[in-house]
Coordinates of C-alpha atoms in Angstrom, one line a residue:
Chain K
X33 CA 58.3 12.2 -74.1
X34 CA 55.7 12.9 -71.6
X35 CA 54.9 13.1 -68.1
X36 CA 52.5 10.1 -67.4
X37 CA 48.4 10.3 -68.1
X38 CA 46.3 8.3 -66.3
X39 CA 45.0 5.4 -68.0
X40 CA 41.6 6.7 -69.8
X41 CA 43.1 10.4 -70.8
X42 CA 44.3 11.0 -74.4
X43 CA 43.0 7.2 -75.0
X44 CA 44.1 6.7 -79.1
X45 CA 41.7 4.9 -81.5
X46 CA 41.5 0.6 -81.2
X47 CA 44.5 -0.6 -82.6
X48 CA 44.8 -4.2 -83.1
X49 CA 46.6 -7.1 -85.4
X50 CA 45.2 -8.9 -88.0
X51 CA 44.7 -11.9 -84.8
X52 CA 42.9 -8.9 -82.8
X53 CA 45.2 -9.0 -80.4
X54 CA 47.3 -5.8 -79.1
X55 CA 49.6 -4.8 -81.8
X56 CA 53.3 -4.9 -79.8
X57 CA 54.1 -1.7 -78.1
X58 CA 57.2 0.4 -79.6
X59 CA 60.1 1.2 -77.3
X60 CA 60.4 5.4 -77.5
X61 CA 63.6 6.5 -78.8
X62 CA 65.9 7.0 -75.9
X63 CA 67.5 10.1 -76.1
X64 CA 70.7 11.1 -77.2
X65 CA 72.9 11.8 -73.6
X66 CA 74.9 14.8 -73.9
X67 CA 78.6 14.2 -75.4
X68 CA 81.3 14.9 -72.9
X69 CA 84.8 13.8 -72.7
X70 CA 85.6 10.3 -71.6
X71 CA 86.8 10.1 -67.9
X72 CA 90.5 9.0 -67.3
X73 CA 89.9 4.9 -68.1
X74 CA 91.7 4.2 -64.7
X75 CA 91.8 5.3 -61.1
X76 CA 94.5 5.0 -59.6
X77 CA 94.0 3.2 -56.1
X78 CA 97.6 2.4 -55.4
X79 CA 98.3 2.9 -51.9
X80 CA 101.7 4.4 -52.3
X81 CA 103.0 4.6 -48.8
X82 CA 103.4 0.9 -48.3
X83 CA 105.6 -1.5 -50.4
X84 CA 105.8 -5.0 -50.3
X85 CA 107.4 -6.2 -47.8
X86 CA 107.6 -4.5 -44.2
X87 CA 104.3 -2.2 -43.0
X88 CA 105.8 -0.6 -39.8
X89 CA 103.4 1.0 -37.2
X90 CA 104.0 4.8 -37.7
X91 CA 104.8 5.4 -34.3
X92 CA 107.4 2.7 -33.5
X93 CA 108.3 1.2 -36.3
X94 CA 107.0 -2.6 -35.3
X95 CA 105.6 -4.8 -37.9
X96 CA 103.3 -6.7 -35.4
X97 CA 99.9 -5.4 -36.9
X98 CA 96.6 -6.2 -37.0
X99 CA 92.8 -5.1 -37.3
X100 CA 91.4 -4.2 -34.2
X101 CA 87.4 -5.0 -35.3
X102 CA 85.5 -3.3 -32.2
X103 CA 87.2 0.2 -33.6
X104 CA 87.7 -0.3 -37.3
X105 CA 91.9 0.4 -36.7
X106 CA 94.7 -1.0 -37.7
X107 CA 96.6 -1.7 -33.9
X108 CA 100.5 -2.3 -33.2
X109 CA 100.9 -5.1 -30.9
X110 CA 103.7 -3.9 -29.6
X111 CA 103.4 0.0 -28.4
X112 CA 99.1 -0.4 -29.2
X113 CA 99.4 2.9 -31.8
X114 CA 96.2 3.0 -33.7
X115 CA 95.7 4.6 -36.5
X116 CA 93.5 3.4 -40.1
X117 CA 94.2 4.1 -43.6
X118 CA 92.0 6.6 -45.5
X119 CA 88.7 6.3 -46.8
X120 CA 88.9 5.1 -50.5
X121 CA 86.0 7.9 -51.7
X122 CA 88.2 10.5 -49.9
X123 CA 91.0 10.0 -52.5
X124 CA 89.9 9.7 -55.3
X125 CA 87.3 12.0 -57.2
X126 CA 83.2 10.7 -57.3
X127 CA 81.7 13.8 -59.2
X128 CA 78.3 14.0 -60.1
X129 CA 77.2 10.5 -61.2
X130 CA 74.9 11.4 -63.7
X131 CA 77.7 12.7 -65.6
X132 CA 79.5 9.4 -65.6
X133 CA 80.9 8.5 -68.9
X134 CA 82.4 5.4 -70.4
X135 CA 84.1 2.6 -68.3
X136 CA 86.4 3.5 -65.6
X137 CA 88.1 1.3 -63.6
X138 CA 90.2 1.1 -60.4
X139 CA 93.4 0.0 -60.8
X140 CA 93.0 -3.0 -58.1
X141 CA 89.8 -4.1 -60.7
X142 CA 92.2 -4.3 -64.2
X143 CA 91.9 -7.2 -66.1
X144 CA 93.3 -10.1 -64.0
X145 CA 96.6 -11.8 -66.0
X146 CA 96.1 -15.5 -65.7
X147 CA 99.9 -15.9 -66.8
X148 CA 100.3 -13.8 -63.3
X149 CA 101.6 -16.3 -60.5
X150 CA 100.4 -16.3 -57.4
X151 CA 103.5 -17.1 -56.1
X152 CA 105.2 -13.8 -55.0
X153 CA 108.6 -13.4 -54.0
X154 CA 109.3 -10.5 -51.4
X155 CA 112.9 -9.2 -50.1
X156 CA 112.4 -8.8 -46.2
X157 CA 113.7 -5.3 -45.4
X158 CA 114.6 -6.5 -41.9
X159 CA 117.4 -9.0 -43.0
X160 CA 117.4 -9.0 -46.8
X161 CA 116.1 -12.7 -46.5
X162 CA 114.0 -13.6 -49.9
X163 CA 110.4 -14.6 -48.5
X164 CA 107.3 -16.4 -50.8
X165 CA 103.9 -15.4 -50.6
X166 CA 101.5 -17.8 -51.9
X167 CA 98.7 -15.4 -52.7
X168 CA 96.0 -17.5 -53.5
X169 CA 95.7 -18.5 -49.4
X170 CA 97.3 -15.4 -48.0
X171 CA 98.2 -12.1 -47.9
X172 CA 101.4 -11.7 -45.8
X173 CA 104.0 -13.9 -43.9
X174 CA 106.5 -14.1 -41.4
X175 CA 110.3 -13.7 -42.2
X176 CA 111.3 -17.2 -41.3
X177 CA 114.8 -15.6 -39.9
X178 CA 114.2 -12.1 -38.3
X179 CA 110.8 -13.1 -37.5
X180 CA 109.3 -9.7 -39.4
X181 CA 105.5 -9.6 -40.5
X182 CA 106.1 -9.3 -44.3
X183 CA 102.3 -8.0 -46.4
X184 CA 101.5 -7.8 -49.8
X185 CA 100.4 -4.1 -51.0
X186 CA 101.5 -4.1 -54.9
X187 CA 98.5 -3.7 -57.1
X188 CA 99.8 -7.9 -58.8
X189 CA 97.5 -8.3 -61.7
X190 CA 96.5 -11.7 -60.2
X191 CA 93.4 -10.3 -59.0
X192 CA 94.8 -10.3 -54.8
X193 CA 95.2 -6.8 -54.2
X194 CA 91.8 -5.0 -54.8
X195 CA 91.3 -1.2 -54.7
X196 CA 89.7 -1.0 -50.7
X197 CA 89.3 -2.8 -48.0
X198 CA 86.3 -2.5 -45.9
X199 CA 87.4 -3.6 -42.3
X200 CA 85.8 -6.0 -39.8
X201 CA 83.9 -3.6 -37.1
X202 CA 81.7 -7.1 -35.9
X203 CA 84.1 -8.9 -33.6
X204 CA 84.1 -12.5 -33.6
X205 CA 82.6 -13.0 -30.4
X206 CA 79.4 -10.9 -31.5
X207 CA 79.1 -13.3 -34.6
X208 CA 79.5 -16.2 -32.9
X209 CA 76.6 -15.3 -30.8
X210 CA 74.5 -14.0 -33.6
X211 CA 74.9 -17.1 -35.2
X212 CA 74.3 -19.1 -32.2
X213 CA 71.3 -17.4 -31.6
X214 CA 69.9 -17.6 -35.3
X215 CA 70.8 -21.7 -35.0
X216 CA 69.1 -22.0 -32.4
X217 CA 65.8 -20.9 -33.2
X218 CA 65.9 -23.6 -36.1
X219 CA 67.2 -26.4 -33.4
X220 CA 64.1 -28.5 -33.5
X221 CA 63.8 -30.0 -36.8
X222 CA 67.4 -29.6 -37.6
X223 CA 69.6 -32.5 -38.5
X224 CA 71.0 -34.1 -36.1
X225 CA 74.7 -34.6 -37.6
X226 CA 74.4 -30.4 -37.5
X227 CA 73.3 -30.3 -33.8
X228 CA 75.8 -32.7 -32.5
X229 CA 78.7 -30.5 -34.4
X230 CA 77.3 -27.2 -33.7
X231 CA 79.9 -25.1 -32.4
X232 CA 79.5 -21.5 -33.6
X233 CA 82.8 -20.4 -32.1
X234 CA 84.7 -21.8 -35.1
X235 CA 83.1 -19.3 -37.4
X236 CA 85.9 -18.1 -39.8
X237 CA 86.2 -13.7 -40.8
X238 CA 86.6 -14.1 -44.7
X239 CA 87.0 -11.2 -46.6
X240 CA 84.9 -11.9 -49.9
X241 CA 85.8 -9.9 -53.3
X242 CA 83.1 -8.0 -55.0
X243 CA 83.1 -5.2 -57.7
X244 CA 81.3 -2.3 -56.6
X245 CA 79.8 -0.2 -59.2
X246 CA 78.4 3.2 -59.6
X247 CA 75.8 3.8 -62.4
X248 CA 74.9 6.4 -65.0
X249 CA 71.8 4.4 -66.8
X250 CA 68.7 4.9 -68.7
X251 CA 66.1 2.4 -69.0
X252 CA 62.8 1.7 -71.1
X253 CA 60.3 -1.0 -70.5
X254 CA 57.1 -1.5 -73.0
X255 CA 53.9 -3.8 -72.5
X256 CA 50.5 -3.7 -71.7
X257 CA 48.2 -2.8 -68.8
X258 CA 44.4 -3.6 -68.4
X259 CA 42.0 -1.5 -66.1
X260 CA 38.9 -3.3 -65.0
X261 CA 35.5 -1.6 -66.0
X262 CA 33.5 -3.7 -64.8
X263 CA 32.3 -6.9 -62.7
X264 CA 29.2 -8.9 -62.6
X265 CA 27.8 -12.0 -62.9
X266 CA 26.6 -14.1 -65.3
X267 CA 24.3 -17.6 -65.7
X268 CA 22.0 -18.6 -62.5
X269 CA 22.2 -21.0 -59.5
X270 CA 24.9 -23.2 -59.6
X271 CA 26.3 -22.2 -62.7
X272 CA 26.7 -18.7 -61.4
X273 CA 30.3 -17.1 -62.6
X274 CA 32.1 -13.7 -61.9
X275 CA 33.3 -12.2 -65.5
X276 CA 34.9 -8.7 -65.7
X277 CA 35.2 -5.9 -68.8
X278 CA 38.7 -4.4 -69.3
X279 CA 40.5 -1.9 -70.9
X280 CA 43.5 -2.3 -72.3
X281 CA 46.5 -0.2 -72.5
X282 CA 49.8 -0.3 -74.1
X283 CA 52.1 0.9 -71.4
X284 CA 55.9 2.3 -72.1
X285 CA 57.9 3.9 -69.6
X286 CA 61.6 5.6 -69.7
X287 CA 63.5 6.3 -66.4
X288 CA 67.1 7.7 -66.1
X289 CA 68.9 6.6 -62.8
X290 CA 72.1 6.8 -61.4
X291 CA 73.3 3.8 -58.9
X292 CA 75.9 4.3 -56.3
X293 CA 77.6 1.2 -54.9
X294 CA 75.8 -1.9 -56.3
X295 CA 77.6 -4.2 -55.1
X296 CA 78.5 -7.6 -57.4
X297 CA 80.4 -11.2 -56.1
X298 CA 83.1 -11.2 -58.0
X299 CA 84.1 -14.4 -57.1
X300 CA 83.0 -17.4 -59.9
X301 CA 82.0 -19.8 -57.5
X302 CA 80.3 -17.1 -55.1
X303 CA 78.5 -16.0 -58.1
X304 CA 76.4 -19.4 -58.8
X305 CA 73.6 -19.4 -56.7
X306 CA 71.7 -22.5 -57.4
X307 CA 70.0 -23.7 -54.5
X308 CA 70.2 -27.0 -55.2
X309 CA 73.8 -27.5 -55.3
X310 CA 74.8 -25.0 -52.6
X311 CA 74.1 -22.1 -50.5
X312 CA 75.8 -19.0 -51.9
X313 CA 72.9 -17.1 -52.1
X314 CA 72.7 -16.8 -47.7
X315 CA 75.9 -14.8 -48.4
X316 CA 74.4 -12.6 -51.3
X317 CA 71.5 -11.6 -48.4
X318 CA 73.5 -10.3 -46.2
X319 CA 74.4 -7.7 -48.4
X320 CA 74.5 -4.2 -48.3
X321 CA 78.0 -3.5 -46.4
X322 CA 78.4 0.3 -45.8
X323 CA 80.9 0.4 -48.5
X324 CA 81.3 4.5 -48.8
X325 CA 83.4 3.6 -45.4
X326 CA 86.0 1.1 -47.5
X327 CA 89.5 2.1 -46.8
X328 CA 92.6 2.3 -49.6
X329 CA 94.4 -1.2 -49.5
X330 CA 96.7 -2.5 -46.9
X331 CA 97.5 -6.4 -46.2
X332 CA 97.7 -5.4 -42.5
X333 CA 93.7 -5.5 -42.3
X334 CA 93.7 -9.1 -43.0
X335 CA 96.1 -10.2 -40.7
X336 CA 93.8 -12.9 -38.9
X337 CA 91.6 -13.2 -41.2
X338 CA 91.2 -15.1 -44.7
X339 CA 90.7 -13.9 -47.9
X340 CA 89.2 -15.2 -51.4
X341 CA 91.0 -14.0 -54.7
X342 CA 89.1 -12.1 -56.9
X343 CA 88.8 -14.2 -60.6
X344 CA 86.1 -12.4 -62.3
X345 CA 86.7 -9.2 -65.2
X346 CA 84.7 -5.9 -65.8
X347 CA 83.8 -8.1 -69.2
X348 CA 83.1 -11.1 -67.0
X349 CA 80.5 -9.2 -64.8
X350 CA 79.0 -6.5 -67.4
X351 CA 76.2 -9.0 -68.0
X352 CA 75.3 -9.6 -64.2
X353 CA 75.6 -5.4 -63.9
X354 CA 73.1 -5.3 -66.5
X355 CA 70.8 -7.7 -65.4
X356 CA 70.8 -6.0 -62.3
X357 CA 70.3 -1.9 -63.5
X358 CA 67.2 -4.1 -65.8
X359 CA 65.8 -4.9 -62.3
X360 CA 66.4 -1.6 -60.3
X361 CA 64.6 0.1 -63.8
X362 CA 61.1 -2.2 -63.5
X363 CA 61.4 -1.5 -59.5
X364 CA 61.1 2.1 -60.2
X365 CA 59.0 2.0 -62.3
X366 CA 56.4 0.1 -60.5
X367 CA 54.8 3.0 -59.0
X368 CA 53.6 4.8 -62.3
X369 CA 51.6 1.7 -63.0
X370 CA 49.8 1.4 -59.9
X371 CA 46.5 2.2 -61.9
X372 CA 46.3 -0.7 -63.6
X373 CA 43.9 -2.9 -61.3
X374 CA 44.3 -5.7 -63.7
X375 CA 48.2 -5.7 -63.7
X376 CA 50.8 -5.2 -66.4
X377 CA 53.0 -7.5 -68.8
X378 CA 56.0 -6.4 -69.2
X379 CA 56.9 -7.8 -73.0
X380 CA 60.0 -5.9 -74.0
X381 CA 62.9 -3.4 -72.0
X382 CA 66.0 -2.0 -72.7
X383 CA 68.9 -1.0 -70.3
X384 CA 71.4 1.5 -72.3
X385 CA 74.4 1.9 -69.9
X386 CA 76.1 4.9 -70.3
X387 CA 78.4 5.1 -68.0
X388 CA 80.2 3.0 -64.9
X389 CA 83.0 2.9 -62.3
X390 CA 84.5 -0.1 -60.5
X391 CA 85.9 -0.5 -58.3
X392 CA 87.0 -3.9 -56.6
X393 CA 87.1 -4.4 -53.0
X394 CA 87.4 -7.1 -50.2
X395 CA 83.9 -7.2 -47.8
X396 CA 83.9 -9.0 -44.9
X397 CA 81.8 -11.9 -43.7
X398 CA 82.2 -14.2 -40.8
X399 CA 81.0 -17.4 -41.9
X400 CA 80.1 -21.1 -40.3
X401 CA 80.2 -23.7 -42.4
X402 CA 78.5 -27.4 -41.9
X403 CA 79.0 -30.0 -44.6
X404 CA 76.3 -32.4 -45.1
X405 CA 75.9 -35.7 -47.0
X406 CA 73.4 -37.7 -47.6
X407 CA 72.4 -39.9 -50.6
X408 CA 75.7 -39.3 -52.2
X409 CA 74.9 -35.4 -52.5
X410 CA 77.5 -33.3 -50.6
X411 CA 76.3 -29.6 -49.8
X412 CA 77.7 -27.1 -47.6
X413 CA 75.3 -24.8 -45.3
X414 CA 76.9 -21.5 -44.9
X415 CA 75.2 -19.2 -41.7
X416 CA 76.7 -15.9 -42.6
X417 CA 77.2 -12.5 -40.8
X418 CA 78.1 -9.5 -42.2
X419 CA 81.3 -8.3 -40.6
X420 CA 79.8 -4.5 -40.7
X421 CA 76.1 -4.6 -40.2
X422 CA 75.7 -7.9 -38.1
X423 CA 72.9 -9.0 -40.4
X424 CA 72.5 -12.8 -40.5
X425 CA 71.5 -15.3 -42.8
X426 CA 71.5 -19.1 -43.2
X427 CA 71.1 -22.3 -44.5
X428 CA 70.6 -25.1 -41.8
X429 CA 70.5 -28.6 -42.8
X430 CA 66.9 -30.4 -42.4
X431 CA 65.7 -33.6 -40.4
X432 CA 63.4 -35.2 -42.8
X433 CA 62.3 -37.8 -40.6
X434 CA 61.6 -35.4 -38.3
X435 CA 59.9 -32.6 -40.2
X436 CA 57.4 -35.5 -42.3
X437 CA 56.6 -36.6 -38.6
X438 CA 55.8 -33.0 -37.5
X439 CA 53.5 -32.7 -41.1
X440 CA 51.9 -35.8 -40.7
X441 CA 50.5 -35.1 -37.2
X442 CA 49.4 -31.7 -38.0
X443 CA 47.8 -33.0 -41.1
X444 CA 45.9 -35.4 -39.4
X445 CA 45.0 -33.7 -36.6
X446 CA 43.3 -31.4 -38.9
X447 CA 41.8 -33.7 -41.3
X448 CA 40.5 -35.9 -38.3
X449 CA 38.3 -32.4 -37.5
X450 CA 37.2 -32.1 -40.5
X451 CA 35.7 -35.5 -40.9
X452 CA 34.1 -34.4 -37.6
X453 CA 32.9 -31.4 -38.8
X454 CA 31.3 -33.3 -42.3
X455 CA 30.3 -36.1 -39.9
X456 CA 28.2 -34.2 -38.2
X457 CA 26.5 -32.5 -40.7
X458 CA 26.1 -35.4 -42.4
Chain S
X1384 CA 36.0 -48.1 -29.8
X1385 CA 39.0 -45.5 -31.4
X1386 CA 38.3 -47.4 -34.7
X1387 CA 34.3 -47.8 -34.7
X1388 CA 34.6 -43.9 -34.1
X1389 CA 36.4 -43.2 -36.7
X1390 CA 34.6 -45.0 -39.3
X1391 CA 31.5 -43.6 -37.6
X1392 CA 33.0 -40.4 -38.3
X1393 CA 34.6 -41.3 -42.1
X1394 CA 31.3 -42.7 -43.1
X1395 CA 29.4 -39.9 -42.0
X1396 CA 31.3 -37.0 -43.8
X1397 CA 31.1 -39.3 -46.7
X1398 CA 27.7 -39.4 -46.6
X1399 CA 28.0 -35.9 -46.1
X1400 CA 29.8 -35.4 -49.6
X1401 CA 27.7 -37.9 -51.1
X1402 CA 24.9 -35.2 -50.3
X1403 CA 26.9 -32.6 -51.8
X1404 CA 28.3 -31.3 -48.9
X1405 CA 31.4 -29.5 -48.7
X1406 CA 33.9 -32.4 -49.8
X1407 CA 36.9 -30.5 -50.3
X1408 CA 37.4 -29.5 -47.0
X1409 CA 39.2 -33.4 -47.3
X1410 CA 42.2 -31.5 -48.6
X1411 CA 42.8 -29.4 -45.9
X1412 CA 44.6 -32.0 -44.2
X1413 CA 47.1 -33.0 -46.8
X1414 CA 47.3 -29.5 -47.8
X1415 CA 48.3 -28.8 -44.0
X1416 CA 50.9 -31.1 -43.7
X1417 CA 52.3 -29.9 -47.0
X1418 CA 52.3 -26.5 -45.7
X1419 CA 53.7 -27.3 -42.3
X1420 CA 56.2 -29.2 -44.2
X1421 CA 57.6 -26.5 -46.9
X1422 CA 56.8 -23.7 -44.9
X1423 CA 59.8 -25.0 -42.2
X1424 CA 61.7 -26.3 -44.9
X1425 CA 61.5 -22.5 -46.3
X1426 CA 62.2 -21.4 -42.8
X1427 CA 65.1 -23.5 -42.0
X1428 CA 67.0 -23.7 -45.6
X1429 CA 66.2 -19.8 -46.4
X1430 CA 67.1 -21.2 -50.8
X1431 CA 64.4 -18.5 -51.8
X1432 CA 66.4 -15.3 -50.2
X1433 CA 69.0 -13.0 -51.6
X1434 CA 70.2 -9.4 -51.7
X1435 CA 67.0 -7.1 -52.0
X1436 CA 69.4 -4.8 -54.9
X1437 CA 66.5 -3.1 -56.0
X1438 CA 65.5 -0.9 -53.0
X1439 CA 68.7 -1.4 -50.8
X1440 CA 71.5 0.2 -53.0
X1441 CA 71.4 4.1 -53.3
X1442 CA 69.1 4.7 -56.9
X1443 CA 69.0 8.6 -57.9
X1444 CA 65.9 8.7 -60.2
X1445 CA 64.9 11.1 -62.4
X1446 CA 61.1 11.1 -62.4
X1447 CA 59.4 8.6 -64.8
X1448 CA 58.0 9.4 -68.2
X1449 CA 56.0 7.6 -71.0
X1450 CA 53.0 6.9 -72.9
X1451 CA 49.8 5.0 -72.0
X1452 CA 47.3 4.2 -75.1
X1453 CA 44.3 2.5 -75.3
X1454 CA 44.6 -0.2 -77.6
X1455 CA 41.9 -2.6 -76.9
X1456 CA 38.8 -3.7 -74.6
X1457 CA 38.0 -7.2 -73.0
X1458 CA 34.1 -8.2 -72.5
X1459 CA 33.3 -10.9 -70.3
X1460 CA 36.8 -12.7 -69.3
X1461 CA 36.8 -15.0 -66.3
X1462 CA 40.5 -13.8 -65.9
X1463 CA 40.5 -11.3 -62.7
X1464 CA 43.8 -10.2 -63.9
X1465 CA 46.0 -9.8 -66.7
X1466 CA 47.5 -12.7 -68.4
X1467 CA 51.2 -12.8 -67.6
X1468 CA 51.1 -10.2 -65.3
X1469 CA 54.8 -9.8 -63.9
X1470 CA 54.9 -5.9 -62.8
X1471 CA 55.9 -7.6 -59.2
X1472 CA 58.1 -9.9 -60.6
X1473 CA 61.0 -7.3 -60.9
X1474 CA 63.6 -9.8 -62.0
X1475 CA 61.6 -11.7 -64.6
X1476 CA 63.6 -11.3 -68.0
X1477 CA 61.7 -10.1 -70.7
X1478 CA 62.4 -9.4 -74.4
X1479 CA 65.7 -7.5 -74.2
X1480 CA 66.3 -5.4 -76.9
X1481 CA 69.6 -3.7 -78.2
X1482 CA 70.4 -0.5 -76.5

């Protein structure tokens, strides 16, 4: 393998297919990754010091917790302790990703057990009372006879309880005037139905579950490249036309990366972004979140907000992952094919994955939702903001009438100078 | 009056294209509107957007090798650039082969 020529140098003879055309470009080898010992399969994300059942504040023992967003702690309501749980990257051991080996996942990612109910049954250690948790809409609940906050922290294999959490540090009252702000920029030719209802302060915080993966990956891509040599004209007066001489290349690149933190919706319904049907894909933009700052589990975070169950597998999302590293390779590679004035065609590539870590994890998003329908097609527009960064994105629903007026005028306006403009030369 | 100047005006530039003038500069105003129109569409629905993975998630990247051969020349194409060109086109799926 070597570094990269410029197109031109240590040119090989004309080879071509019995059609004339190119003959395909071999992938190189890919070479053989030093053998090491497979990593421990599992990380073990359980956050030990809670149990189901009561979380007390540390200091005086009250159950009354919550997130307090504009600090990123967890807060007793009763004697205002505050205190956070600790970051998920500074319990457990990263090492050097390029020596990432195998598949290794988090405990809060394992396979989810669709036997597993999401009915959970906790003893309250106030009173002794039996209390149910119906995971699937929350994550904690009040003893209905001593009146303790009761939260779920056991690792169920129902997909609930992910390995972090990354806490809400955009308040609501911030998102609710981003989103006011980024609404009303698209006021004019909105639909009406969405102006009249428009009231950004019922924006929802959701925590959303993603896998976040680190990377150990090589990557080939082969194809061919053409350099212009030359551009001139040929035939005379009207039948004048530019033509150009190339030179054509077959172009084959290998790159070995490491990725830290791609981060993947690891919800099934998230996941399907067709912009026809719905408008997942505003919630995909807002992405980065500063994950590295993800904390280890506790239910307490979510008090006051909602969350979405996990239902996707390492297996499930391996080909999304994939897809993805495929994407990040030709991205990187873009630069060492800048010489080719002409362009390139990408015809074959290969992504050979050599190692990964996952780890799931709850992100959170404040979201505002307006359902629309029209023509007996429902959709719901989603403006998003990410709970970390306060980036915002949207979908706002259209006034047709209004926008085909707003086109029509501007189209005639400018049609009605140019048949001035011929007019008068005429 | 608005309408004799208007067909004062319409028979004129047709006359004008008649003469060979610049006709398609006719289009520009349906190509306007259509502009106007799917350029706020664009603005207000934002389908076309989604997590830019490719240069916002840490990469570490070793530095890029490979081979580049001359295999062929073109004479006199009217192409100015390659045929299927997708080098920008980052998440365009090509032939994937087995790793």
């Amino acid at each position: 393998m070597s570094t990269l020529p410029p197109p031109g140098e240590g040119a090989s003879p004309r080879a071509t297919d019995a059609s004339g055309a190119p003959s395909p470009a071999p992938l190189a080898p890919t070479p053989t990754p030093p053998v090491v010992p497979n990593q421990s399969p599992t990380i073990d994300t359980r956050n030990e010091r809670l149990d189901d059942g009561i979380n007390r504040c540390p200091r005086c023992g009250a159950t009354e917790i919550q997130l307090r967003p504009s600090v990123g702690m967890l807060v007793c309501l009763f004697c205002r302790h505050e205190w956070a749980e600790a970051r998920l990257d500074e319990t457990i051991v990263n090492g050097d990703l390029a020596a990432l080996r195998g598949t290794t996942i988090g405990s809060g990612a394992s396979d989810i057990d669709t036997g597993a109910d999401s009915l959970i049954t906790m003893k309250c250690a106030g009173c002794g009372a039996e209390v149910v948790v119906n995971t699937a809409e929350q994550m904690g609940a009040r003893c209905h006879w001593c009146r303790h906050v009761l939260t779920v922290n056991e690792q169920v294999p129902n997909g609930a309880v992910p390995d972090a959490v990354l806490p809400f540090a955009i308040t609501k009252d911030t998102a609710t005037v981003k989103i006011r702000e980024f609404a009303g920029k698209r006021r004019m030719f909105a639909d009406r139905a969405f102006v009249r209802g428009f009231k950004p302060e019922n924006v929802f915080g959701v925590y959303m579950p993603y896998m976040v993966v680190d990377g150990n990956v090589s990557a080939d891509v082969a194809g061919f490249g053409e350099v212009e040599t030359r551009q001139y004209t040929r035939g005379t007066g009207d039948n004048k036309e530019t033509v150009y001489d190339a030179d054509v290349y077959e172009v084959r690149r290998h790159i070995d990366f490491t990725v830290d933190d791609l981060t993947i919706e690891a919800s099934s319904e998230r996941a399907q972004m067709n912009a026809a049907m719905n408008t997942n894909n505003v919630i995909n933009t807002i992405l980065p979140f500063d994950t590295e700052n993800a904390v280890k589990w506790n239910a307490s975070y979510l008090t006051g907000f909602t969350s979405e169950k996990r239902d996707q597998d390492v297996a499930h999302l391996t080909p999304e992952l994939e897809d993805q590293l495929l994407s990040i390779a030709r991205s990187q590679v873009a630069s060492s094919v800048d010489a080719y004035d002409r362009g390139v065609r990408w015809e074959r590539e290969r992504v050979e994955v050599h190692g990964t870590r996952w780890v799931a994890m709850y992100l959170p998003v404040w979201l505002y939702s307006h359902y629309d329908e029209r023509g007996g097609k429902s959709i719901v527009h989603y403006i998003a903001v990410n709970g970390r960064t306060g980036e915002v994105m949207g979908s706002v629903p259209v006034s047709t009438p209004r926008l085909l007026a707003a086109a029509l005028t501007v189209g005639t306006l400018i049609e009605g100078i140019v048949i001035a403009i011929l007019g008068a030369s005429g | 009056m608005i309408a004799t100047l208007v067909s004062e005006l319409t028979s004129g530039a047709l006359l004008a294209a008649n003469d060979g003038g610049p006709v398609w500069l006719l289009v520009l105003g349906p190509a306007g509107a259509g502009a106007l129109y799917f350029g706020l569409w664009s603005y207000y629905r934002n389908t076309g957007t989604s997590h830019s993975f490719e240069r916002e998630t840490r990469i570490g990247a070793k530095p890029v090798t490979g081979h580049d051969d001359k295999v062929d020349e073109i004479e006199g194409t009217k192409k100015s650039a390659i045929d299927g060109g997708n080098h920008t086109d980052h998440r365009q799926r090509v032939q994937r082969l087995d790793s």
